[in-house]
Coordinates of C-alpha atoms in Angstrom, one line a residue:
M1 CA 0.0 0.0 0.0
L2 CA 2.7 2.4 1.0
E3 CA 4.8 1.5 -2.1
N4 CA 1.9 2.2 -4.4
F5 CA 1.3 5.5 -2.7
V6 CA 4.9 6.5 -3.1
D7 CA 5.0 5.4 -6.8
E8 CA 1.8 7.3 -7.6
R9 CA 3.2 10.4 -5.8
I10 CA 6.3 10.3 -7.9
L11 CA 4.3 9.9 -11.1
Q12 CA 2.2 12.9 -10.1
L13 CA 5.3 15.0 -9.6
A14 CA 6.6 13.9 -13.0
R15 CA 3.4 14.8 -14.7
R16 CA 3.4 18.2 -12.9
E17 CA 7.0 18.7 -13.9
R18 CA 6.0 18.4 -17.6
I19 CA 2.9 20.5 -17.4
T20 CA 4.2 23.4 -15.3
K21 CA 7.4 23.6 -17.3
L22 CA 5.9 23.0 -20.7
P23 CA 7.8 25.9 -22.5
T24 CA 11.1 24.4 -21.2
Y25 CA 9.9 20.9 -22.2
I26 CA 9.2 22.1 -25.8
I27 CA 12.6 23.8 -26.0
G28 CA 14.2 20.5 -25.1
W29 CA 12.3 18.7 -27.8
V30 CA 13.3 21.4 -30.4
G31 CA 16.9 21.2 -29.3
G32 CA 16.9 17.4 -29.5
S33 CA 15.3 17.6 -33.0
V34 CA 17.9 20.0 -34.3
I35 CA 20.7 17.7 -33.0
A36 CA 19.0 14.6 -34.6
I37 CA 18.5 16.4 -37.9
T38 CA 22.2 17.6 -37.9
L39 CA 23.5 14.1 -37.2
C40 CA 21.2 12.5 -39.8
V41 CA 22.3 15.0 -42.5
L42 CA 26.0 14.5 -41.7
I43 CA 25.9 10.7 -41.3
G44 CA 23.3 10.0 -43.9
P45 CA 21.7 6.8 -42.4
F46 CA 19.7 4.3 -44.4
G47 CA 21.7 5.0 -47.5
T48 CA 20.6 8.7 -47.8
D49 CA 24.3 9.7 -47.9
N50 CA 24.5 8.2 -51.4
S51 CA 21.0 8.5 -52.7
L52 CA 20.4 12.2 -51.7
S53 CA 22.4 15.3 -52.1
F54 CA 23.4 17.3 -49.0
I55 CA 20.7 20.0 -49.5
T56 CA 18.0 17.3 -50.2
R57 CA 19.1 15.4 -47.0
I58 CA 18.6 18.6 -45.0
G59 CA 15.0 18.9 -46.3
Y60 CA 14.3 15.2 -46.0
W61 CA 15.6 14.7 -42.5
G62 CA 14.2 18.0 -41.4
V63 CA 10.7 17.0 -42.4
V64 CA 11.0 13.4 -41.0
V65 CA 12.4 14.4 -37.6
L66 CA 10.4 17.5 -37.0
S67 CA 7.1 15.8 -38.0
A68 CA 7.9 13.0 -35.6
S69 CA 8.8 15.4 -32.8
I70 CA 5.7 17.4 -33.3
I71 CA 3.4 14.4 -33.3
M72 CA 5.1 12.7 -30.3
L73 CA 5.2 16.0 -28.3
G74 CA 1.5 16.5 -29.0
V75 CA 0.6 13.0 -28.0
Q76 CA 2.6 13.2 -24.7
V77 CA 1.1 16.6 -23.7
I78 CA -2.4 15.4 -24.4
L79 CA -2.0 12.1 -22.6
A80 CA -0.3 13.7 -19.6
K81 CA -2.6 16.8 -19.2
V82 CA -6.0 15.4 -20.2
L83 CA -5.9 11.7 -19.3
G84 CA -3.3 11.7 -16.6
L85 CA -2.3 8.1 -17.4
K86 CA 0.2 6.1 -15.4
L87 CA 3.8 5.6 -16.6
W88 CA 3.7 2.5 -18.7
H89 CA 0.1 3.0 -19.7
E90 CA 1.1 6.4 -21.3
A91 CA 4.2 4.9 -22.8
L92 CA 2.3 2.0 -24.5
I93 CA -0.8 4.0 -25.6
G94 CA 1.4 7.0 -26.6
S95 CA 3.6 4.8 -28.7
L96 CA 0.7 3.1 -30.4
I97 CA -1.0 6.5 -31.2
F98 CA 2.3 7.9 -32.4
A99 CA 3.0 5.0 -34.7
T100 CA -0.6 5.1 -36.1
L101 CA -0.3 8.8 -36.9
Y102 CA 3.3 8.9 -38.0
V103 CA 3.8 5.8 -40.2
P104 CA 1.4 6.8 -42.9
L105 CA 3.1 10.2 -43.1
L106 CA 6.5 8.6 -43.2
I107 CA 5.4 6.3 -46.1
L108 CA 4.0 9.3 -47.9
I109 CA 7.3 11.2 -47.5
N110 CA 9.4 8.3 -48.6
G111 CA 7.2 7.6 -51.6
W112 CA 7.6 11.2 -52.7
V113 CA 11.4 11.3 -52.2
F114 CA 12.3 7.8 -53.2
T115 CA 10.0 7.1 -56.1
E116 CA 11.6 3.8 -57.1
T117 CA 11.4 2.2 -53.6
S118 CA 8.6 1.5 -51.1
I119 CA 8.4 0.4 -47.5
A120 CA 6.0 -2.1 -46.0
F121 CA 3.4 -0.7 -43.5
G122 CA 3.5 -3.6 -41.1
S123 CA 7.3 -3.8 -40.5
T124 CA 7.6 0.0 -40.4
F125 CA 4.8 0.2 -37.9
V126 CA 6.5 -2.3 -35.6
S127 CA 9.8 -0.5 -35.9
V128 CA 8.4 2.9 -35.2
F129 CA 6.4 1.6 -32.3
V130 CA 9.4 0.0 -30.6
I131 CA 11.6 3.1 -31.2
S132 CA 8.8 5.3 -29.8
L133 CA 8.5 3.1 -26.8
L134 CA 12.2 3.4 -26.1
I135 CA 12.2 7.2 -26.5
Y136 CA 9.1 7.4 -24.3
S137 CA 10.8 5.4 -21.6
V138 CA 14.0 7.5 -21.6
V139 CA 12.0 10.8 -21.5
W140 CA 9.8 9.4 -18.7
L141 CA 12.8 8.2 -16.6
A142 CA 14.5 11.6 -17.1
H143 CA 11.5 13.4 -15.7
L144 CA 11.0 11.0 -12.9
N145 CA 14.6 11.6 -11.8
M146 CA 13.9 15.4 -12.0
A147 CA 10.8 15.0 -9.9
V148 CA 12.4 13.1 -7.1
T149 CA 15.6 15.1 -7.0
P150 CA 15.6 16.9 -3.6
V151 CA 15.5 20.7 -3.8
K152 CA 17.1 22.8 -1.1
V153 CA 14.7 25.3 0.3
G154 CA 14.7 27.7 3.2
K155 CA 13.1 26.7 6.5
N156 CA 10.5 29.4 6.1
I157 CA 9.1 28.0 2.9
S158 CA 5.8 26.3 3.4
V159 CA 5.2 22.7 2.5
F160 CA 2.9 23.8 -0.3
Q161 CA 5.4 26.2 -1.8
R162 CA 8.0 23.5 -2.0
R163 CA 5.8 21.9 -4.6
L164 CA 6.1 24.8 -7.0
S165 CA 8.7 25.2 -9.7
Q166 CA 8.9 28.9 -9.1
P167 CA 11.7 30.6 -7.0
P168 CA 11.6 29.9 -3.3
N169 CA 11.2 33.6 -2.5
S170 CA 7.9 33.9 -4.6
I171 CA 4.9 35.1 -2.6
L172 CA 1.8 33.0 -2.7
W173 CA -1.2 35.1 -3.8
A174 CA -4.0 32.7 -4.6
I175 CA -5.1 29.1 -5.3
M176 CA -8.0 28.2 -7.6
A177 CA -9.4 24.7 -8.4
E178 CA -9.7 23.8 -12.1
D179 CA -11.0 20.2 -12.6
H180 CA -8.4 17.8 -11.2
Y181 CA -5.8 20.6 -11.1
I182 CA -5.2 23.7 -9.1
R183 CA -4.0 27.0 -10.5
V184 CA -1.4 28.6 -8.2
I185 CA -0.8 32.3 -8.6
T186 CA 2.3 33.9 -7.1
S187 CA 4.3 37.0 -7.3
T188 CA 6.5 35.4 -10.0
G189 CA 3.8 33.8 -12.2
E190 CA 1.2 31.0 -12.4
E191 CA 1.4 27.3 -12.7
M192 CA -0.9 24.3 -12.8
I193 CA -0.5 21.4 -10.3
L194 CA -2.2 18.0 -10.3
M195 CA -3.6 18.2 -6.8
R196 CA -7.0 18.3 -5.0
F197 CA -8.1 21.7 -3.8
S198 CA -8.8 20.3 -0.4
D199 CA -5.3 18.9 -0.1
A200 CA -3.9 22.2 -1.1
L201 CA -5.9 24.0 1.6
S202 CA -4.6 21.6 4.2
E203 CA -1.0 22.6 3.3
V204 CA -1.5 26.4 3.5
V205 CA -3.1 26.6 7.0
D206 CA 0.0 28.4 8.2
I207 CA -0.1 31.0 5.5
D208 CA -2.1 34.2 6.1
G209 CA -5.0 33.6 3.8
I210 CA -8.7 32.5 3.6
Q211 CA -11.0 30.5 1.4
I212 CA -13.5 32.9 -0.3
H213 CA -15.2 30.4 -2.6
R214 CA -15.6 26.6 -2.8
S215 CA -12.8 26.7 -5.4
I216 CA -10.8 29.8 -4.5
W217 CA -8.3 30.6 -1.7
I218 CA -6.5 33.9 -1.5
A219 CA -3.6 35.1 0.6
R220 CA -3.8 38.5 2.3
A221 CA -0.6 39.4 0.4
G222 CA -2.3 38.7 -2.9
V223 CA -5.2 41.2 -2.5
K224 CA -4.7 44.6 -4.2
Q225 CA -8.3 46.0 -3.8
I226 CA -11.7 45.0 -2.7
V227 CA -15.1 46.3 -3.8
R228 CA -18.4 45.5 -2.1
E229 CA -21.6 46.3 -4.0
S230 CA -25.1 45.1 -3.4
G231 CA -23.8 42.4 -1.0
K232 CA -21.3 41.1 -3.6
L233 CA -17.6 41.1 -2.7
T234 CA -15.1 41.3 -5.6
L235 CA -11.4 41.2 -4.9
T236 CA -8.6 42.3 -7.3
L237 CA -5.4 40.4 -7.0
Q238 CA -2.0 41.8 -7.3
N239 CA -1.9 40.6 -10.9
D240 CA -5.1 42.6 -11.6
Q241 CA -7.2 39.4 -11.9
K242 CA -10.6 39.8 -10.3
V243 CA -12.2 37.1 -8.2
S244 CA -15.6 37.0 -6.4
A245 CA -16.4 35.7 -3.0
S246 CA -19.4 33.4 -2.8
R247 CA -22.3 34.4 -0.6
G248 CA -21.4 32.0 2.2
F249 CA -17.9 33.3 2.4
T250 CA -18.5 37.1 1.8
K251 CA -18.6 38.4 5.4
A252 CA -15.7 36.3 6.6
A253 CA -13.6 37.2 3.5
H254 CA -14.4 40.9 3.9
D255 CA -13.5 40.9 7.6
F256 CA -10.3 39.0 6.9
V257 CA -9.1 41.2 4.1
T258 CA -10.0 44.5 5.8
K259 CA -8.4 43.5 9.1
Q260 CA -5.3 45.6 9.8
T261 CA -5.5 47.1 6.3
N262 CA -6.7 50.4 4.8
M263 CA -8.8 48.7 2.1

């Protein structure tokens, strides 16, 4: 039971790592694609060094590698963010989807470039599936290692803030529930975390803040302005985003925010 919990926790951290650092993740894919294209152009595998000119090899391998990277990246992001599958489920399903989408495109590209030769769908599908599975495994293991690598943080950093990929000195402003995720707003930006809203609330009890809605928690430091009209309380966060307190939380939220402030 404990081992299953630990394994699932690590997988959640890995998924969060990819989702919250998506721009960096994409940059890594682009960098890897450029390196792969360069090596393929220079080495000329599968006889392309003899059958294609240098310029043609650039175009051919550019299309082959980039199309593969785009499809695989798209499949990974969708499976991780939408379905939240477990490690090997995502690897197997992702590889199957990738091969199904990519092999017809690869056959089409090869048929256009190498008019005198053709490749079999079945054997190509198996090869692409296996290669995709290996790549998936390497990427997954890399992110699992990143997720479990201990991070040095100050003693004053809350348990919840240690989950964030943002700088340790960032100031927590608000937490909002969105489906199975929570959106965390801080002084240095926003990020999505795969976590239940109730679990997040239990980890911010030591932070000066209050729940103002069944799906919204705000910190005193995150409030820039409050407006109360016709019994409705609207708060403007430090990033100028407006949030409204629900009827049941209005009085408590108003008293909390205006306490020891000039608002």
